[in-house]
XYZ file of C-alpha atoms in Angstrom:
470
model
C -0.391 0.338 -0.172
C 1.003 3.505 -1.413
C 0.201 6.278 1.214
C 1.043 9.934 -0.213
C 1.959 11.470 3.759
C 2.049 14.749 2.368
C -1.334 14.956 0.972
C -2.843 13.455 4.293
C -1.070 16.193 6.030
C -2.529 19.025 3.218
C -5.700 17.784 4.182
C -5.492 18.575 7.622
C -3.398 21.779 8.275
C -6.128 23.922 9.071
C -7.019 21.591 11.698
C -3.559 21.022 12.898
C -3.267 24.681 13.079
C -6.184 25.527 15.132
C -5.604 22.574 17.734
C -2.186 24.190 17.850
C -2.707 27.640 18.875
C -5.503 26.845 21.125
C -3.017 24.917 22.989
C -0.539 27.326 22.774
C -3.030 30.131 24.844
C -2.943 27.556 27.942
C -0.037 28.976 29.969
C 2.033 26.157 31.089
C 4.766 26.881 32.901
C 5.311 25.228 36.274
C 4.060 27.311 39.492
C 4.844 25.592 42.715
C 3.396 28.088 44.892
C -0.136 27.308 43.205
C 0.861 23.526 43.353
C -1.749 21.281 45.142
C -2.589 17.817 45.150
C -4.913 18.086 42.286
C -2.230 20.042 40.480
C 1.171 18.894 40.915
C 3.204 21.207 39.086
C 0.345 24.111 39.228
C -2.584 24.860 37.545
C -1.105 25.794 34.144
C 0.219 22.006 33.144
C -2.339 20.214 34.587
C -4.686 22.343 32.285
C -2.692 22.350 29.158
C -2.891 18.123 29.681
C -6.479 18.019 29.959
C -6.369 20.217 26.736
C -4.343 18.102 25.215
C -6.225 14.495 26.129
C -9.111 16.308 24.992
C -8.070 16.275 21.543
C -7.351 12.295 21.605
C -10.833 12.129 23.570
C -12.590 14.182 20.870
C -10.966 12.031 18.187
C -12.049 8.774 19.628
C -8.644 7.400 20.915
C -8.029 5.643 24.200
C -7.530 8.335 26.831
C -5.976 8.219 30.384
C -5.532 10.847 32.548
C -2.822 9.750 35.432
C -3.723 12.138 38.619
C -3.041 15.226 36.451
C 0.755 14.254 36.332
C 0.596 13.063 32.970
C -1.654 11.152 30.522
C -1.619 9.508 27.451
C -3.562 8.545 24.181
C -3.455 5.207 22.670
C -4.176 3.396 19.614
C -3.736 -0.235 18.054
C -3.281 -3.484 19.579
C -0.244 -5.862 20.246
C 2.216 -7.533 22.662
C 4.331 -4.373 21.798
C 4.210 -0.671 22.458
C 5.444 1.999 20.649
C 5.568 5.229 22.936
C 6.012 8.460 21.674
C 6.916 11.089 24.642
C 5.857 14.821 24.846
C 5.084 17.577 27.437
C 2.959 20.457 27.946
C 5.265 21.925 30.494
C 6.752 25.079 29.906
C 9.692 27.504 30.970
C 9.034 30.871 31.895
C 8.644 33.350 29.169
C 10.951 35.603 30.730
C 11.432 39.305 29.449
C 12.432 40.401 25.573
C 9.444 39.338 23.961
C 7.673 41.470 20.967
C 4.574 39.891 21.466
C 2.094 38.378 24.181
C 4.231 34.963 24.368
C 0.748 33.481 25.769
C -1.611 35.107 22.443
C -0.309 32.746 19.211
C 0.842 35.157 16.655
C 1.355 34.220 12.935
C 4.209 36.221 10.597
C 6.283 35.241 8.160
C 4.940 32.122 8.293
C 5.947 31.154 11.740
C 3.685 30.974 15.016
C 5.342 32.897 18.068
C 4.542 31.574 21.269
C 6.307 30.297 24.227
C 6.200 25.989 23.661
C 5.853 26.637 20.028
C 9.166 24.661 19.030
C 9.493 23.677 22.924
C 7.517 20.804 22.666
C 3.615 21.796 21.761
C 4.053 22.306 18.413
C 5.828 19.406 17.472
C 3.758 17.219 20.223
C 0.641 18.206 17.858
C 2.305 17.407 14.614
C 2.993 13.726 16.155
C -0.497 13.466 17.644
C -1.709 14.618 13.883
C 0.804 11.661 12.749
C -1.399 9.078 14.476
C -4.749 10.558 13.955
C -4.041 10.041 10.351
C -2.896 6.428 10.795
C -6.258 6.268 13.100
C -8.760 7.741 10.247
C -6.990 6.037 7.261
C -7.868 2.655 9.242
C -4.295 1.484 8.746
C -3.630 -2.436 10.062
C -1.059 -2.465 13.165
C 0.466 -5.153 15.078
C 1.556 -2.708 18.013
C 0.096 -0.561 20.518
C 0.979 3.023 19.951
C 0.888 5.419 22.847
C 1.377 9.321 23.121
C 2.528 9.786 26.670
C 2.139 13.434 27.628
C 3.920 14.992 30.517
C 3.657 18.158 32.644
C 7.314 18.599 34.006
C 9.959 17.480 31.981
C 11.265 21.124 31.845
C 11.779 21.078 35.675
C 12.277 17.321 37.614
C 10.634 14.508 35.438
C 8.412 13.868 38.376
C 5.592 13.997 36.235
C 7.595 10.681 34.492
C 8.313 9.287 38.096
C 5.107 9.309 38.926
C 3.482 7.811 35.142
C 5.904 4.433 35.594
C 4.561 4.394 38.789
C 1.099 3.212 37.689
C 1.647 2.875 34.107
C 3.797 0.334 32.236
C 6.689 1.411 29.871
C 6.219 1.198 26.345
C 9.033 -1.458 24.887
C 10.472 1.437 22.551
C 10.081 4.887 21.204
C 11.202 8.363 20.678
C 10.660 11.834 21.873
C 9.529 14.791 19.133
C 11.241 17.672 21.269
C 14.717 18.152 19.487
C 16.017 17.762 16.364
C 15.893 16.089 12.906
C 17.544 13.366 11.480
C 17.659 12.094 14.766
C 19.367 12.265 18.666
C 20.573 8.693 19.456
C 22.798 10.243 22.076
C 22.513 12.326 25.003
C 24.721 13.807 27.382
C 23.991 13.601 31.562
C 22.485 15.801 33.044
C 22.979 16.948 36.699
C 22.541 19.804 38.505
C 25.118 20.809 41.515
C 24.861 23.681 44.294
C 27.529 25.964 45.119
C 26.147 27.280 48.916
C 26.958 30.697 50.778
C 26.322 31.907 53.992
C 24.081 34.974 54.223
C 26.561 37.440 55.736
C 28.328 40.844 54.961
C 31.626 41.896 56.335
C 33.171 44.359 53.800
C 32.900 48.397 53.359
C 29.990 47.545 50.363
C 26.701 45.088 51.955
C 25.316 42.761 49.282
C 21.562 43.159 50.447
C 20.657 40.915 47.488
C 21.035 39.473 44.120
C 18.379 37.872 41.589
C 19.229 36.368 38.651
C 17.820 33.432 36.705
C 14.495 31.453 36.271
C 15.217 27.995 35.997
C 18.460 25.652 35.993
C 18.231 24.990 32.936
C 17.976 28.211 31.170
C 20.656 31.038 30.909
C 19.772 34.346 32.943
C 18.465 36.672 30.767
C 18.682 39.857 33.689
C 19.636 40.403 36.940
C 19.376 42.294 39.896
C 21.333 43.552 43.218
C 21.124 45.732 45.840
C 24.154 47.273 47.816
C 24.631 49.929 50.426
C 27.427 51.670 49.968
C 30.294 52.389 52.204
C 33.584 54.407 52.232
C 35.055 56.977 49.613
C 33.174 55.433 46.697
C 29.821 57.929 45.532
C 27.027 56.477 43.655
C 28.355 58.801 40.807
C 31.631 57.023 40.902
C 29.819 53.600 40.865
C 27.248 54.842 37.880
C 30.512 56.007 36.062
C 32.114 52.681 36.520
C 28.971 50.799 35.886
C 28.214 52.864 32.225
C 32.134 52.006 31.215
C 31.601 48.282 32.083
C 28.137 47.971 29.776
C 29.938 49.488 27.026
C 33.084 47.627 26.989
C 30.924 44.324 27.424
C 28.077 45.597 24.665
C 25.576 45.117 27.582
C 22.428 47.311 29.055
C 21.469 47.991 32.397
C 20.869 50.423 34.887
C 22.294 51.822 38.013
C 19.773 54.242 40.685
C 20.615 55.672 43.782
C 17.584 55.392 46.237
C 19.041 56.672 50.020
C 22.114 54.586 51.089
C 21.037 52.036 48.497
C 21.706 51.365 45.178
C 19.748 49.187 42.592
C 21.730 47.427 39.492
C 20.244 45.886 36.283
C 22.017 44.033 33.425
C 20.455 42.435 30.550
C 21.794 39.766 29.095
C 20.556 36.893 26.684
C 18.334 33.689 27.654
C 19.056 30.484 25.892
C 18.826 27.059 26.876
C 21.074 25.764 29.482
C 22.400 22.910 27.149
C 23.383 25.860 24.752
C 25.044 28.372 27.395
C 27.218 29.281 24.781
C 24.409 30.843 22.633
C 23.288 33.114 25.862
C 24.554 36.024 27.629
C 24.573 35.333 31.082
C 23.519 38.451 33.003
C 24.206 37.138 36.391
C 28.009 36.119 35.869
C 28.409 39.595 34.475
C 26.594 41.571 37.095
C 28.663 39.529 39.543
C 32.001 40.129 37.690
C 31.216 44.082 37.999
C 30.519 43.782 42.075
C 33.291 41.356 42.810
C 36.187 44.269 42.293
C 34.034 46.426 45.105
C 34.896 45.878 49.142
C 32.346 42.917 49.639
C 33.324 40.588 52.519
C 31.693 37.335 54.104
C 29.425 35.166 52.406
C 28.752 37.824 49.787
C 32.021 38.377 49.141
C 32.637 34.301 48.547
C 29.531 34.210 46.841
C 30.271 36.996 43.860
C 33.950 35.940 43.704
C 32.606 32.452 43.115
C 30.642 33.673 40.277
C 32.747 35.460 39.264
C 36.216 33.918 39.029
C 35.319 30.499 38.317
C 31.880 30.521 36.704
C 31.925 34.129 34.294
C 32.936 33.313 30.813
C 33.404 29.616 31.433
C 31.186 27.267 29.996
C 32.684 23.890 29.927
C 34.117 24.215 33.552
C 37.522 24.574 33.196
C 38.075 27.273 35.905
C 36.419 24.503 38.575
C 38.779 21.832 37.196
C 35.799 19.286 35.639
C 36.397 19.959 31.853
C 36.074 16.582 30.350
C 35.434 15.718 26.318
C 34.421 12.190 25.236
C 35.125 11.251 21.583
C 31.744 10.206 20.831
C 29.609 12.838 23.200
C 31.794 15.972 22.578
C 32.181 18.498 25.786
C 30.924 18.955 28.978
C 28.908 22.193 29.112
C 28.276 24.063 32.375
C 25.374 26.277 32.676
C 24.858 29.052 35.981
C 21.111 29.214 35.587
C 20.025 30.931 39.188
C 22.128 32.706 41.103
C 20.768 34.069 44.552
C 21.681 35.845 47.644
C 20.141 37.900 50.786
C 19.661 38.035 54.070
C 16.246 37.063 54.349
C 16.760 33.970 52.342
C 17.056 30.553 53.821
C 19.360 29.170 50.955
C 22.084 31.581 49.157
C 23.232 29.739 46.074
C 24.761 29.274 42.735
C 23.554 26.246 40.515
C 25.309 24.644 38.298
C 23.651 22.470 35.427
C 26.081 20.185 33.925
C 25.201 18.091 30.822
C 27.912 15.667 31.019
C 29.772 13.091 28.512
C 31.079 9.730 29.406
C 34.002 9.317 31.694
C 32.491 11.561 34.354
C 30.284 11.449 37.673
C 28.166 13.835 39.666
C 29.613 12.754 42.562
C 33.392 13.100 41.203
C 32.421 16.728 40.039
C 30.956 17.772 43.444
C 34.659 16.716 45.235
C 36.772 18.348 42.478
C 34.532 21.376 42.507
C 34.738 21.798 46.517
C 38.303 21.627 46.199
C 38.393 24.182 43.891
C 36.030 26.571 45.390
C 37.122 26.246 48.808
C 38.797 29.369 49.361
C 35.836 31.009 48.607
C 34.034 29.399 51.837
C 31.564 27.776 49.716
C 30.095 23.909 50.449
C 28.839 22.088 47.700
C 26.496 19.477 46.842
C 24.055 18.059 43.914
C 20.489 17.278 43.049
C 19.697 13.924 43.661
C 18.281 13.703 40.122
C 21.333 12.493 37.735
C 20.604 11.535 34.536
C 23.502 9.459 33.316
C 24.817 9.523 29.771
C 22.602 7.581 27.081
C 23.139 6.308 23.528
C 21.086 4.124 21.182
C 23.171 2.435 18.574
C 23.256 3.276 15.052
C 22.531 -0.266 13.736
C 19.085 -0.645 16.369
C 16.109 -0.994 14.033
C 14.462 1.749 15.745
C 17.573 4.478 14.633
C 17.633 2.604 11.410
C 13.825 3.008 10.460
C 13.514 6.487 11.592
C 16.625 7.759 9.670
C 15.220 6.167 6.672
C 12.624 8.088 6.680
C 14.022 11.364 7.315
C 16.112 10.161 4.561
C 13.247 9.575 1.878
C 11.191 12.510 2.746
C 13.690 15.118 2.951
C 16.088 13.818 0.576
C 19.228 14.116 2.635
C 21.801 11.608 4.472
C 20.840 11.103 7.969
C 23.371 10.960 10.772
C 23.629 10.080 14.022
C 24.093 13.418 17.048
C 24.455 14.021 20.753
C 23.446 16.425 22.288
C 23.542 17.998 25.701
C 19.819 18.750 26.099
C 18.131 15.794 28.114
C 14.934 14.424 26.519
C 12.179 11.868 27.472
C 13.283 9.739 24.598
C 16.281 8.931 27.340
C 13.014 7.337 29.297
C 13.782 4.536 27.381
C 16.420 2.211 26.820
C 15.669 2.238 23.156
C 14.776 5.523 23.277
C 15.339 8.450 21.240
C 14.362 11.881 19.829
C 13.233 12.489 17.003
C 12.217 16.334 15.550
C 10.904 18.166 14.978
C 13.647 20.989 14.198
C 15.363 20.633 10.878
C 18.918 20.593 10.017
C 19.956 24.893 9.956
C 16.675 25.662 11.948
C 17.013 28.733 14.441
C 16.848 27.033 17.487
C 14.686 29.701 20.019
C 13.780 27.149 22.555
C 13.941 28.719 25.984
C 14.462 32.026 24.418
C 12.494 35.210 24.057
C 9.974 35.324 20.965
C 9.934 31.549 20.537
C 8.833 30.046 17.302
C 8.140 27.234 14.870
C 7.889 27.491 11.254
C 4.476 26.590 9.691
C 5.972 24.495 6.933
C 8.377 22.877 9.439
C 5.161 22.078 11.655
C 3.710 20.441 8.537
C 6.815 18.847 7.036
C 7.210 16.891 10.688
C 3.396 15.910 10.708
C 4.304 14.071 7.102
C 7.793 12.193 8.896
C 5.857 10.906 12.051
C 2.999 9.801 10.473
C 5.393 7.813 8.333
C 7.554 6.683 10.951
C 5.102 6.088 13.295
C 3.559 3.464 10.793
C 6.469 1.918 9.891
C 7.185 0.802 13.638
C 3.921 -0.420 14.239
C 2.768 -2.013 11.274
């Protein structure tokens, strides 16, 4: 049977776009302060999950909501299950948008909104791939289950809970990365440097706040300081103006009584690619570190400025490492928080690490390096080890064959620093929906997905799902 997958997608383009627009309107960033037993990650992720499952109910699929942690949309029968792993949660919008991030806008044949490329757009494309197979009544020998998560951008608590109640698929992919395929992912762990909330210098660091998530490059930073000695607000302002100009940055410094408020604007980016952003937190720390702070405040600023600033590979911390297949370890300082009223003063370091490195080893090495700053070091419990599915695995071979037939381009393997739900399965990969040469706007302001790529990926997903499950 020859199926014109492109024709089938063309016939459903309007419906696909309509469903995507409505899904993007559901704000779904995690809000722990609004979490309840019924909404474990806040109301937004729950609402987006229910909305996505509603499409499955509307179209006659079997659906299940697992206590608003996650859910699935299922079709077909068989002893094996093909899993497609999507997620409805998004990172916070942050600053710098030209449009409302939760009111989708289409311009220049692109749809702009938070979640358009990560991961609601690709999720809709994969869903319509399965929808086409169902509507054509194609014969299958396996079950197909679209697993819909709500906490991919944070702690993956959704999948922990889901797999306590549901069986794992046998193999599958996540439409949450790049074509032609991602069959390898670096390890992923977050370490924290902790500091005492003390000031012992002529200058006082009243507060320092930068970053929204550990897996985002901070796009802005704010500090409040109290001056002392011979340095005036005017002197500090002149020095700050020169610093911003020398580093091609923007910001503001305002004196209010005996306090000075300082803001610095950088550029947000995905934490897996820290070199694609401009870390506002470390830039501001580097400026302040030249002044006479003391105590825990000095340790905080010195650690950020001396051991983290402008180092994306952990070289200054003594943990740099490179693997021939997986490439270099990368590091992102995602959260920098200091204040006398805080329970914890810390810097988070999110590492994407290749084979040959361990999280415990990094804790030991970094603790020795930063000992002079007074920092203590620990790690988050979650530690995703490096993941790799060989090229000769039938899953990888089939997915690459589909890509090649529909694009005319040669497929090849890739290893990334980003962590996707593809690694949930021993035989799991990430597959699209970004095409080679695509502008990656995940976790950035003005996130978008090309409509041509939305429809093109749906064609590939439909064919791939059918080949893997027929």
